[in-house]
Amino acid sequence: MGRITLEKVQKKFGEVEVIPPLDLTIEDGEFVVFVGPSGCGKSTLLRLIAGLEDVSDGEIRIDGKPATDLPPAKRGLAMVFQSYALYPHMTVRKNIAFPMKMAGMDQAEQDRRIAKAAGALNLTDYLDRRPGQLSGGQRQRVAIGRAIVREPAAFLFDEPLSNLDAALRVGMRMEISELHKSLETTMIYVTHDQVEAMTMADKIVVLRAGHIEQVGSPLELYKAPRNVFVAGFIGSPKMNLLGGSHAAAHDCTTIGIRPEHLDVVASGGTFTGRVGVAEHLGSDTFFHVHVDGIAEPMTVRAGGEVGLTHGDTIHLVPQADKVHRFDDKGLRIA
Amino acid sequence: MATQHSRAAARLMITPAVFVLLVWMLIPLCMTLYFSFADYRPMRATFEPWIGFENYGRFLTSSAFTSSIVTTLQMVGGILCITIGGGVLMALLLDQPIFGQGIVRILVIAPFFVMPTVSALVWKNMFFNVDNGLFSYAYKALGMQPFDFLSQAPLFSIIVIVAWQWLPFATLILLTAVQSLSSEQLEAAEMDGAPALSRFRHIILPHLSRAITVVILIQTIFLLSIFAEIFVTTNGAFGTRTLTYLVYQRVLESQNIGLGSAGGIIAVILANIVAIFLMRIVGKNLDT
Ligand SMILES: Nc1ncnc2c1ncn2[C@@H]1O[C@H](COP(=O)(O)OP(=O)(O)O)[C@@H](O)[C@H]1O
Ligand SMILES: [Mg+2]
């Protein structure tokens, strides 16, 4: 079981309010991702849940029981740190056994759980090595192994993949998702990478400066961002956000059009501009288009093989119903 | 950089330093070696340049030699225990955010700057003195008979004085080691359910092991030659005669330069054995 509730949770470092009072519920078995730009308070929020920081005000409940004043060890949560935080002088086996040893578990049970975790994480051949003799991905797996043997109520991950190279990151992303499917334990995952958030989450919590901007499934955030910030943050490449006369034509302050919702037409069109940088990915081509009267180049997704090159004139039309409208406070207009 | 020309220039530049070092180290060592095989007692106007290993035999078989070795080991061991135990505690304490951290750190280092003779005199006269030492006042204030540290527990007293001088060194080295421990490791251990004492034993202490071996190595080498503290306080009486002090007594008090020189050479050999032994341990510890 791992239902975590935050009620009016607030965190101040001295006079600085890093997390303004905030409410959030994480259901049992959910994969929740906290996403937001660097320094927005994601780690702090996770550490509040873990108990590594004391809340300044508010209440944390785990499975309905108050946990605000419980020390980290008593909360039944396991955490995987960004730096892995393995114990360098212990072998992989001892690292994984450490939480069980601290809990005074009997040796046979310890061995059984280590064998099971090592099997699941492909670590069986490395149990007698030290962390220093492992690759980044293997260290990551040891850190996960150390977390799963405790059979915690929930797992907390703080940017666990940011020290890995791109290829390994995609692989580990899958493995963590698999792990979640097989364990069905609550997982809270912190990242600044919206691609990780979109691919892994059941529920995404978008944070900015400690505020929750929006909570929802990846597709909800994609289809109906609640404000300009979420609209610009979720989706890759970024949504095109336009103000001025283009927005006025839709009776709002800002309009947002995703690159994949702009069609290239032979002539006419809503926007006419010059092709700048073209990124050819094979399956898709992204054009950065300079349109007169718009400061930022617009991004357009076109098919794999479009016969346009740098300097050509391009005509664009947004797809109907795919234009997001925002009012003067940046909030979505339905 | 390493052209023929620059290498030749470099050799020329270091020649004076090498020359001074050689003269400074080799000449006394050779003189000592030479005297150690001679029967040389200036007060009795005896000088016989070659008597073989007689001095060595006499030095090694005298009862003073064995007891001085035991004393040396007790003294060095005691000082190491206090400085390392105390150093670890001080380092952990100084790592905490406390009010006036900068000043406290400077104060902690201060004893290291006090000359051995001065600190021994200060301890002898201001703390250990039976009539007006601070400890005597404390004993009297508690209604107890003052304790004469230097005659009742002389070895312990010297250990305390020297440990006081070396504690800052140990603290400083261990503090940098404590500060280099990643806080995430400690937090991970905390989440793994390790209480403070277990975190110390399983995370902090192994992390410090390297720094501790370095402290042991450096301190041992310096502590083997403690002299001023003994000279100022007990003059080598009451079982505080270390090997170094014994050599001094043989040369200056008995005026037997041959015997003292033999003792000096033996001390050098023993110190080198200890150093090689310690280097091995450190090397092993630094590998992993
Ligand atoms: N121990 C601390 N003392 C003071 N300020 C802190 C502390 N920890 C974090 N902060 C501040 O809180 C803000 C959020 O930090 P953090 O939660 O680490 O951000 P994120 O993980 O989203 O990048 C930052 O502005 C940071 O400077
Ligand atoms: Mg962070």
XYZ file of C-alpha atoms and ligand atoms in Angstrom:
650
model
C 0.000 0.000 0.000
C 1.268 3.449 -0.747
C -1.255 6.247 -0.867
C 0.450 9.521 -0.095
C -1.432 12.695 0.727
C 0.028 16.161 1.136
C -2.149 18.763 2.847
C -1.094 22.415 2.805
C 2.533 21.302 2.829
C 4.874 24.259 2.909
C 8.663 24.548 3.000
C 10.760 27.576 3.819
C 14.538 27.777 3.944
C 14.953 30.664 6.348
C 12.868 33.449 4.851
C 12.741 31.917 1.371
C 9.545 30.057 0.622
C 10.577 27.267 -1.732
C 7.286 25.383 -1.596
C 4.173 27.501 -1.007
C 1.292 25.604 0.675
C 0.435 22.746 -1.648
C -2.111 19.911 -1.787
C -1.508 16.691 -3.641
C -2.743 13.123 -3.545
C -0.796 10.204 -4.937
C -2.900 7.067 -5.302
C -1.681 3.597 -4.434
C 0.226 1.975 -7.282
C 0.456 5.144 -9.341
C 3.544 6.228 -11.265
C 3.704 9.958 -10.591
C 6.283 12.219 -12.191
C 7.182 15.631 -10.801
C 8.451 17.690 -13.681
C 9.572 21.274 -13.915
C 12.575 23.429 -14.706
C 15.716 23.236 -12.561
C 15.408 24.863 -9.160
C 11.609 24.752 -9.061
C 11.525 22.675 -5.889
C 11.038 19.142 -7.224
C 13.831 17.644 -5.123
C 12.714 19.581 -2.087
C 9.173 18.248 -2.440
C 10.474 14.690 -2.787
C 12.733 15.115 0.235
C 9.780 16.402 2.246
C 7.894 13.232 1.390
C 10.959 11.123 2.228
C 11.400 12.899 5.543
C 14.899 14.141 4.748
C 13.608 17.694 5.178
C 11.117 18.847 7.802
C 7.980 20.547 6.546
C 7.566 24.147 7.698
C 3.816 23.662 7.862
C 1.172 21.209 6.741
C 0.581 17.490 6.970
C 1.877 14.447 5.130
C -0.081 11.196 5.323
C 1.015 7.810 4.120
C -1.847 5.326 3.815
C -3.989 7.672 5.868
C -1.600 7.678 8.829
C 0.101 10.955 9.751
C 3.761 10.772 8.774
C 4.770 14.387 9.174
C 6.836 13.764 12.281
C 8.080 10.282 11.433
C 11.812 9.894 10.755
C 12.700 8.764 7.202
C 13.335 5.156 8.202
C 9.846 4.792 9.716
C 7.962 5.974 6.638
C 8.491 2.770 4.697
C 9.699 4.605 1.603
C 12.815 3.852 -0.431
C 14.751 6.446 -2.369
C 17.077 6.274 -5.350
C 19.404 9.269 -5.450
C 20.753 11.141 -8.440
C 24.344 10.260 -7.454
C 23.182 6.687 -6.627
C 24.657 7.159 -3.107
C 26.046 3.618 -3.032
C 28.348 2.746 -0.153
C 31.758 2.632 -1.882
C 33.528 0.358 0.619
C 30.853 -2.355 0.500
C 30.368 -4.958 -2.204
C 27.206 -4.884 -4.293
C 25.820 -7.688 -2.132
C 26.449 -5.758 1.078
C 25.030 -2.583 -0.429
C 21.802 -4.349 -1.286
C 21.744 -6.134 2.071
C 22.327 -2.979 4.111
C 18.687 -1.930 4.665
C 17.750 -5.512 5.553
C 20.698 -5.813 7.917
C 19.603 -2.596 9.597
C 16.104 -4.019 9.923
C 17.565 -7.126 11.570
C 16.160 -9.501 8.965
C 17.363 -13.107 9.182
C 20.159 -14.157 6.847
C 18.216 -16.706 4.794
C 15.532 -14.171 3.939
C 18.192 -11.599 3.099
C 19.913 -14.016 0.717
C 16.612 -14.917 -0.912
C 15.717 -11.288 -1.565
C 19.210 -10.406 -2.795
C 19.124 -13.308 -5.249
C 15.693 -12.275 -6.482
C 16.615 -8.600 -6.912
C 19.951 -9.428 -8.535
C 18.203 -11.755 -10.966
C 15.625 -9.161 -11.913
C 18.252 -6.445 -12.360
C 20.944 -8.514 -14.126
C 23.366 -8.079 -11.257
C 23.980 -11.717 -10.347
C 27.506 -11.756 -11.803
C 28.486 -8.524 -10.065
C 27.440 -9.214 -6.477
C 30.997 -9.427 -5.179
C 32.283 -6.296 -6.878
C 32.518 -2.869 -5.384
C 30.487 0.031 -6.818
C 33.695 1.598 -8.141
C 34.148 -1.372 -10.480
C 30.725 -0.984 -12.117
C 29.459 1.084 -15.026
C 26.960 3.906 -14.533
C 23.987 1.807 -15.566
C 25.009 -1.031 -13.246
C 25.407 1.350 -10.315
C 21.955 2.648 -11.047
C 20.623 -0.893 -10.909
C 22.367 -1.549 -7.601
C 20.708 1.562 -6.177
C 17.347 0.261 -7.406
C 18.143 -3.173 -5.988
C 18.869 -1.665 -2.613
C 15.482 0.041 -2.784
C 13.383 -2.945 -3.845
C 14.634 -5.461 -1.269
C 12.986 -3.384 1.434
C 9.610 -3.877 -0.239
C 8.685 -0.266 0.495
C 5.252 1.340 0.339
C 6.547 3.673 -2.348
C 9.707 4.365 -4.331
C 11.121 7.845 -4.663
C 13.442 8.603 -7.577
C 15.338 11.879 -7.816
C 16.522 12.397 -11.405
C 17.926 8.851 -11.438
C 18.903 8.860 -15.105
C 20.571 12.240 -15.449
C 24.087 10.804 -15.062
C 23.640 8.240 -17.831
C 24.306 8.621 -21.538
C 21.374 9.019 -23.913
C 21.151 5.404 -25.102
C 21.387 3.975 -21.594
C 18.792 6.447 -20.406
C 16.200 5.154 -22.850
C 16.961 1.596 -21.736
C 16.742 2.361 -18.028
C 13.516 4.277 -18.619
C 11.979 1.092 -19.965
C 13.375 -0.984 -17.117
C 11.940 1.320 -14.473
C 8.566 1.287 -16.239
C 8.727 -2.524 -16.380
C 9.620 -2.630 -12.710
C 6.595 -0.514 -11.920
C 4.315 -2.774 -13.937
C 5.586 -5.900 -12.173
C 5.760 -4.533 -8.612
C 2.609 -2.381 -8.826
C 4.088 -0.184 -6.094
C 3.629 3.554 -5.944
C 6.516 5.398 -7.566
C 7.303 9.079 -7.423
C 9.794 10.144 -10.024
C 11.441 13.548 -10.273
C 12.857 14.845 -13.541
C 13.372 18.054 -15.451
C 13.052 16.174 -18.730
C 9.512 16.322 -20.055
C 10.184 13.395 -22.422
C 10.860 11.156 -19.407
C 7.706 12.488 -17.797
C 5.544 11.879 -20.881
C 6.861 8.370 -21.536
C 6.764 7.000 -18.000
C 4.034 8.689 -16.012
C 0.509 7.663 -15.122
C 0.168 11.142 -13.704
C 2.345 14.179 -14.246
C 2.659 17.005 -11.741
C 4.047 20.122 -13.417
C 5.807 22.419 -10.972
C 7.008 25.966 -11.329
C 8.633 27.845 -8.432
C 7.096 25.389 -5.978
C 3.574 25.851 -7.389
C 1.656 23.023 -8.968
C 0.754 24.317 -12.408
C -1.205 21.274 -13.498
C -1.811 17.647 -12.563
C -2.961 15.134 -15.114
C -2.183 12.228 -17.386
C 0.405 12.836 -20.123
C -2.291 13.108 -22.796
C -4.420 15.469 -20.734
C -1.454 17.803 -20.397
C -0.702 17.492 -24.066
C -4.246 18.076 -25.245
C -5.412 20.609 -22.712
C -2.571 22.481 -21.008
C -4.111 24.612 -18.316
C -1.862 27.601 -18.915
C 0.869 29.014 -21.112
C 3.649 27.591 -18.920
C 2.431 23.993 -19.172
C 1.723 24.483 -22.866
C 5.309 25.579 -23.474
C 6.848 22.970 -21.155
C 5.075 19.803 -22.293
C 5.648 18.565 -25.822
C 8.751 18.314 -27.961
C 9.607 20.378 -29.904
C 8.008 23.235 -27.985
C 4.616 24.626 -28.819
C 4.651 27.865 -30.862
C 3.242 30.630 -28.679
C 2.079 33.752 -30.500
C 0.627 37.014 -29.250
C -0.392 40.242 -30.926
C -2.644 40.296 -33.978
C -2.458 36.544 -34.524
C -3.935 36.021 -31.052
C -6.409 38.862 -31.436
C -7.826 37.071 -34.470
C -8.832 34.290 -32.031
C -10.168 36.715 -29.372
C -7.418 36.004 -26.838
C -4.008 37.217 -25.616
C -1.875 34.246 -26.599
C -2.403 31.366 -28.973
C -0.410 28.161 -28.997
C 0.027 25.827 -31.948
C 2.114 22.647 -31.706
C 4.619 22.056 -34.546
C 2.767 18.892 -35.516
C -0.486 20.833 -35.936
C 0.796 23.129 -38.667
C 0.255 22.042 -42.255
C 2.479 23.117 -45.130
C 0.425 24.373 -48.085
C 1.437 25.410 -51.588
C 0.245 28.989 -51.372
C -1.767 31.375 -49.221
C -1.949 30.088 -45.661
C -2.138 31.871 -42.315
C 1.608 32.304 -41.933
C 4.116 32.931 -44.659
C 7.819 32.913 -43.902
C 11.328 31.831 -44.831
C 12.772 28.454 -43.895
C 15.678 28.788 -41.467
C 17.330 25.752 -39.898
C 15.916 22.404 -41.002
C 16.382 19.359 -38.767
C 16.112 16.148 -40.759
C 15.345 13.182 -38.532
C 14.412 10.866 -41.385
C 10.881 10.128 -40.247
C 10.179 13.795 -39.632
C 11.645 17.124 -40.604
C 11.451 20.114 -38.312
C 11.650 23.512 -39.964
C 12.375 26.687 -38.077
C 10.418 29.278 -39.984
C 11.010 33.027 -39.763
C 7.668 34.788 -40.099
C 7.526 38.582 -40.406
C 6.155 40.200 -37.281
C 6.952 37.227 -35.044
C 10.197 37.495 -33.071
C 10.810 33.788 -32.378
C 11.076 31.412 -35.322
C 8.088 29.065 -35.529
C 8.705 25.336 -35.478
C 6.882 23.139 -37.967
C 6.827 19.380 -38.277
C 6.694 18.194 -41.853
C 6.946 14.713 -43.353
C 10.260 12.970 -43.830
C 10.968 14.200 -47.344
C 9.873 17.727 -48.102
C 11.659 19.533 -50.883
C 12.314 22.741 -48.989
C 15.717 24.134 -48.093
C 17.158 27.088 -46.302
C 15.784 30.412 -47.549
C 12.723 28.974 -49.349
C 9.339 30.551 -48.791
C 6.882 28.401 -46.868
C 3.132 28.743 -46.287
C 1.570 27.360 -43.101
C -1.963 26.683 -41.939
C -2.853 25.558 -38.401
C -5.139 22.549 -38.178
C -8.673 23.413 -37.132
C -9.507 22.817 -33.412
C -5.822 22.387 -32.591
C -5.200 26.027 -31.684
C -4.852 26.562 -27.922
C -6.135 29.909 -26.662
C -4.973 31.658 -23.475
C -6.296 34.799 -21.790
C -4.355 37.762 -20.429
C -3.534 35.837 -17.214
C -2.054 33.021 -19.296
C -4.957 30.694 -18.446
C -6.552 28.410 -20.998
C -9.794 29.520 -22.631
C -11.886 26.445 -23.297
C 59.934 21.376 -21.664
C 62.332 18.505 -21.270
C 64.845 19.462 -23.900
C 68.512 18.606 -23.384
C 69.190 22.203 -22.611
C 66.454 22.704 -20.025
C 67.345 19.428 -18.324
C 70.953 20.480 -17.989
C 69.849 23.839 -16.606
C 67.532 22.133 -14.146
C 70.337 19.889 -12.898
C 72.550 22.878 -12.399
C 69.819 24.666 -10.464
C 69.133 21.843 -8.030
C 72.777 21.057 -7.411
C 73.203 23.453 -4.451
C 70.078 22.107 -2.756
C 71.149 18.501 -3.247
C 74.634 19.331 -2.017
C 73.364 21.033 1.153
C 70.955 18.197 1.825
C 73.646 15.582 1.392
C 76.100 17.410 3.614
C 73.453 18.133 6.167
C 72.125 14.580 6.350
C 75.042 12.400 5.401
C 77.831 13.909 7.449
C 76.070 13.559 10.828
C 74.902 10.065 9.879
C 78.414 9.006 8.875
C 79.907 10.524 12.011
C 77.373 8.665 14.120
C 78.152 5.425 12.304
C 81.865 6.002 12.818
C 81.529 6.765 16.554
C 79.188 3.807 17.070
C 82.098 1.453 16.389
C 84.470 3.431 18.616
C 85.084 3.600 22.327
C 84.808 7.352 22.671
C 84.427 8.867 26.153
C 85.779 12.438 26.063
C 85.557 13.022 29.848
C 87.889 10.103 30.451
C 89.967 11.019 27.431
C 89.391 7.559 25.958
C 89.364 7.189 22.206
C 89.794 3.849 20.528
C 88.600 4.048 16.920
C 87.572 0.390 16.397
C 86.071 -1.884 18.979
C 83.722 -3.756 16.620
C 80.099 -4.290 17.653
C 80.779 -3.973 21.381
C 78.707 -0.761 21.731
C 75.769 -2.338 19.899
C 75.941 -5.402 22.089
C 76.016 -3.364 25.272
C 73.167 -1.094 24.171
C 70.899 -3.918 23.047
C 71.471 -6.098 26.118
C 71.070 -3.398 28.748
C 67.793 -3.581 30.659
C 67.249 0.114 29.923
C 66.901 -0.692 26.218
C 63.954 -3.086 26.517
C 62.155 -0.857 28.985
C 62.702 2.162 26.729
C 61.182 0.308 23.781
C 58.132 -0.569 25.883
C 57.842 3.037 27.061
C 58.139 4.348 23.508
C 55.403 2.011 22.301
C 53.123 2.926 25.197
C 53.673 6.617 24.633
C 53.196 6.589 20.850
C 50.236 4.201 21.149
C 48.557 6.291 23.829
C 49.005 9.515 21.899
C 47.686 7.944 18.687
C 44.600 6.618 20.489
C 43.773 9.989 22.014
C 44.480 12.068 18.919
C 42.564 9.798 16.561
C 39.615 9.206 18.861
C 39.501 12.870 19.802
C 40.248 13.981 16.246
C 37.301 12.043 14.816
C 34.967 13.492 17.446
C 36.268 17.025 16.951
C 36.033 16.700 13.173
C 32.411 15.541 13.395
C 31.667 18.391 15.787
C 33.353 21.049 13.668
C 31.506 19.805 10.600
C 28.202 20.808 12.198
C 26.988 24.303 11.419
C 27.800 26.126 14.668
C 27.889 29.741 15.692
C 31.290 31.352 15.047
C 32.565 28.385 13.060
C 35.576 30.235 11.610
C 36.883 31.376 14.982
C 36.293 27.999 16.587
C 38.263 26.298 13.831
C 41.215 28.664 14.249
C 41.168 28.141 18.020
C 41.194 24.394 17.539
C 44.270 24.600 15.331
C 46.122 26.941 17.716
C 47.901 24.300 19.887
C 49.744 23.107 16.811
C 51.557 26.448 16.628
C 52.841 26.297 20.214
C 56.428 25.068 20.482
C 56.781 21.698 22.242
C 59.005 23.115 24.988
C 56.601 25.947 25.676
C 53.523 23.758 25.769
C 55.259 21.269 28.063
C 56.239 24.082 30.425
C 52.742 25.520 30.360
C 51.204 22.158 31.166
C 53.773 21.418 33.831
C 53.444 24.724 35.670
C 49.898 25.830 35.001
C 47.975 22.556 34.954
C 49.884 19.721 36.612
C 51.637 21.657 39.375
C 50.565 20.284 42.764
C 50.648 23.595 44.602
C 49.095 26.016 42.181
C 48.166 24.091 39.019
C 44.616 24.413 37.694
C 43.947 20.726 38.230
C 44.968 21.016 41.884
C 42.515 23.859 42.332
C 39.835 21.745 40.730
C 40.608 18.832 43.055
C 40.585 21.143 46.089
C 37.358 22.768 44.958
C 35.800 19.304 44.892
C 37.195 18.655 48.353
C 39.754 16.071 47.229
C 43.456 15.646 47.777
C 45.398 17.222 44.857
C 46.940 14.643 42.548
C 50.587 14.990 41.594
C 50.292 14.076 37.936
C 53.940 14.296 36.971
C 55.210 11.994 39.705
C 52.166 9.735 40.164
C 51.283 9.266 36.510
C 54.229 10.667 34.565
C 53.784 8.652 31.373
C 50.103 9.527 31.228
C 50.901 13.206 31.817
C 53.337 13.322 28.922
C 50.858 11.494 26.708
C 48.256 14.145 27.547
C 50.636 17.007 26.747
C 51.746 15.605 23.404
C 48.231 14.496 22.461
C 47.081 18.057 23.111
C 49.661 19.296 20.632
C 48.843 16.770 17.941
C 45.071 16.774 18.272
C 44.713 19.786 15.913
C 46.696 18.032 13.213
C 44.524 14.926 13.412
C 41.370 17.041 13.609
C 42.325 19.056 10.553
C 43.074 16.062 8.348
C 39.980 14.193 9.550
C 37.790 17.275 9.124
C 38.647 17.526 5.439
C 37.845 13.825 5.127
C 34.511 14.247 6.915
C 33.641 17.164 4.661
C 34.323 15.113 1.562
C 31.690 12.529 2.507
C 28.662 12.944 0.253
C 25.585 13.877 2.219
C 23.513 11.703 -0.093
C 25.313 8.624 1.251
C 24.357 9.552 4.788
C 20.798 10.287 3.715
C 20.617 6.979 1.892
C 21.749 5.228 5.067
C 19.188 7.163 7.046
C 16.440 6.036 4.677
C 17.797 2.494 4.888
C 16.972 2.608 8.571
C 20.448 3.079 10.035
C 20.399 5.011 13.329
C 23.113 7.603 14.021
C 25.532 5.130 15.598
C 25.228 2.650 12.730
C 25.719 5.438 10.225
C 28.926 6.338 12.028
C 30.143 2.765 12.107
C 29.111 1.657 8.607
C 29.448 4.841 6.557
C 31.532 7.530 8.256
C 34.272 5.367 9.783
C 35.042 3.399 6.591
C 35.103 6.704 4.725
C 37.627 8.063 7.237
C 39.852 4.975 7.240
C 42.182 6.397 4.639
C 42.653 9.691 6.466
C 43.159 7.794 9.723
C 45.993 5.724 8.260
C 47.648 8.860 6.947
C 47.406 10.474 10.383
C 48.851 7.355 12.036
C 51.745 7.266 9.590
C 52.738 10.903 9.866
C 52.247 11.121 13.611
C 54.168 7.929 14.342
C 57.178 9.186 12.454
C 57.179 12.438 14.429
C 56.213 10.888 17.770
C 59.094 8.404 17.737
C 61.407 11.342 18.302
C 59.571 13.123 21.139
C 62.146 14.782 23.308
C 61.353 18.261 24.617
C 58.226 17.209 26.492
C 60.136 14.526 28.411
C 63.141 16.736 29.024
C 61.051 19.579 30.418
C 58.729 17.520 32.601
C 60.317 14.370 34.038
C 63.832 14.284 32.651
C 63.249 10.688 31.715
C 62.546 9.567 35.260
C 59.655 7.427 36.506
C 59.416 5.182 33.460
C 59.223 7.910 30.839
C 62.560 7.099 29.228
C 61.883 6.502 25.559
C 64.465 5.210 23.111
C 65.261 8.745 21.945
C 65.721 9.901 25.507
C 67.904 6.910 26.362
C 70.244 7.779 23.496
C 70.420 11.353 24.770
C 71.278 10.146 28.272
C 73.997 7.826 27.044
C 75.653 10.586 25.075
C 75.308 13.590 27.347
C 74.735 12.287 30.861
C 77.066 9.280 30.750
C 79.327 11.076 28.287
C 79.646 7.816 26.357
C 79.510 8.962 22.757
C 80.257 5.527 21.306
C 77.412 3.834 23.172
C 75.008 6.688 22.403
C 75.882 6.608 18.715
C 75.208 2.884 18.569
C 71.828 3.577 20.203
C 71.160 6.299 17.650
C 71.831 3.956 14.748
C 69.574 1.317 16.309
C 66.827 3.935 16.686
C 67.218 4.921 13.034
C 66.941 1.298 11.932
C 63.871 0.666 14.101
C 62.182 3.870 12.897
C 62.781 2.836 9.295
C 61.308 -0.601 9.908
C 58.212 1.017 11.429
C 57.971 3.479 8.526
C 58.210 0.765 5.873
C 55.617 -1.282 7.727
C 53.247 1.686 7.951
C 53.821 2.650 4.317
C 52.725 -0.839 3.344
C 49.486 -0.468 5.277
C 48.821 2.981 3.883
C 49.608 1.808 0.371
C 47.108 -1.009 0.751
C 44.507 1.361 2.112
C 45.062 3.928 -0.615
C 44.665 1.334 -3.353
C 41.027 0.513 -2.823
N 19.137 23.347 1.990
C 18.735 24.430 1.312
N 18.884 25.659 1.820
C 18.465 26.753 1.144
N 17.881 26.720 -0.054
C 17.698 25.520 -0.625
C 18.107 24.314 0.026
N 17.795 23.272 -0.781
C 17.224 23.816 -1.874
N 17.160 25.151 -1.782
C 16.577 26.060 -2.787
O 15.290 25.586 -3.095
C 15.028 25.718 -4.474
C 14.555 24.401 -5.034
O 15.614 23.491 -5.022
P 15.433 21.998 -5.533
O 14.286 21.387 -4.850
O 16.745 21.313 -5.377
O 15.124 22.217 -7.069
P 15.023 21.138 -8.232
O 15.264 19.790 -7.667
O 13.644 21.311 -8.777
O 16.041 21.530 -9.254
C 16.282 26.246 -5.120
O 16.109 27.610 -5.388
C 17.346 26.038 -4.083
O 18.285 27.071 -4.147
Mg 16.861 18.388 -8.003
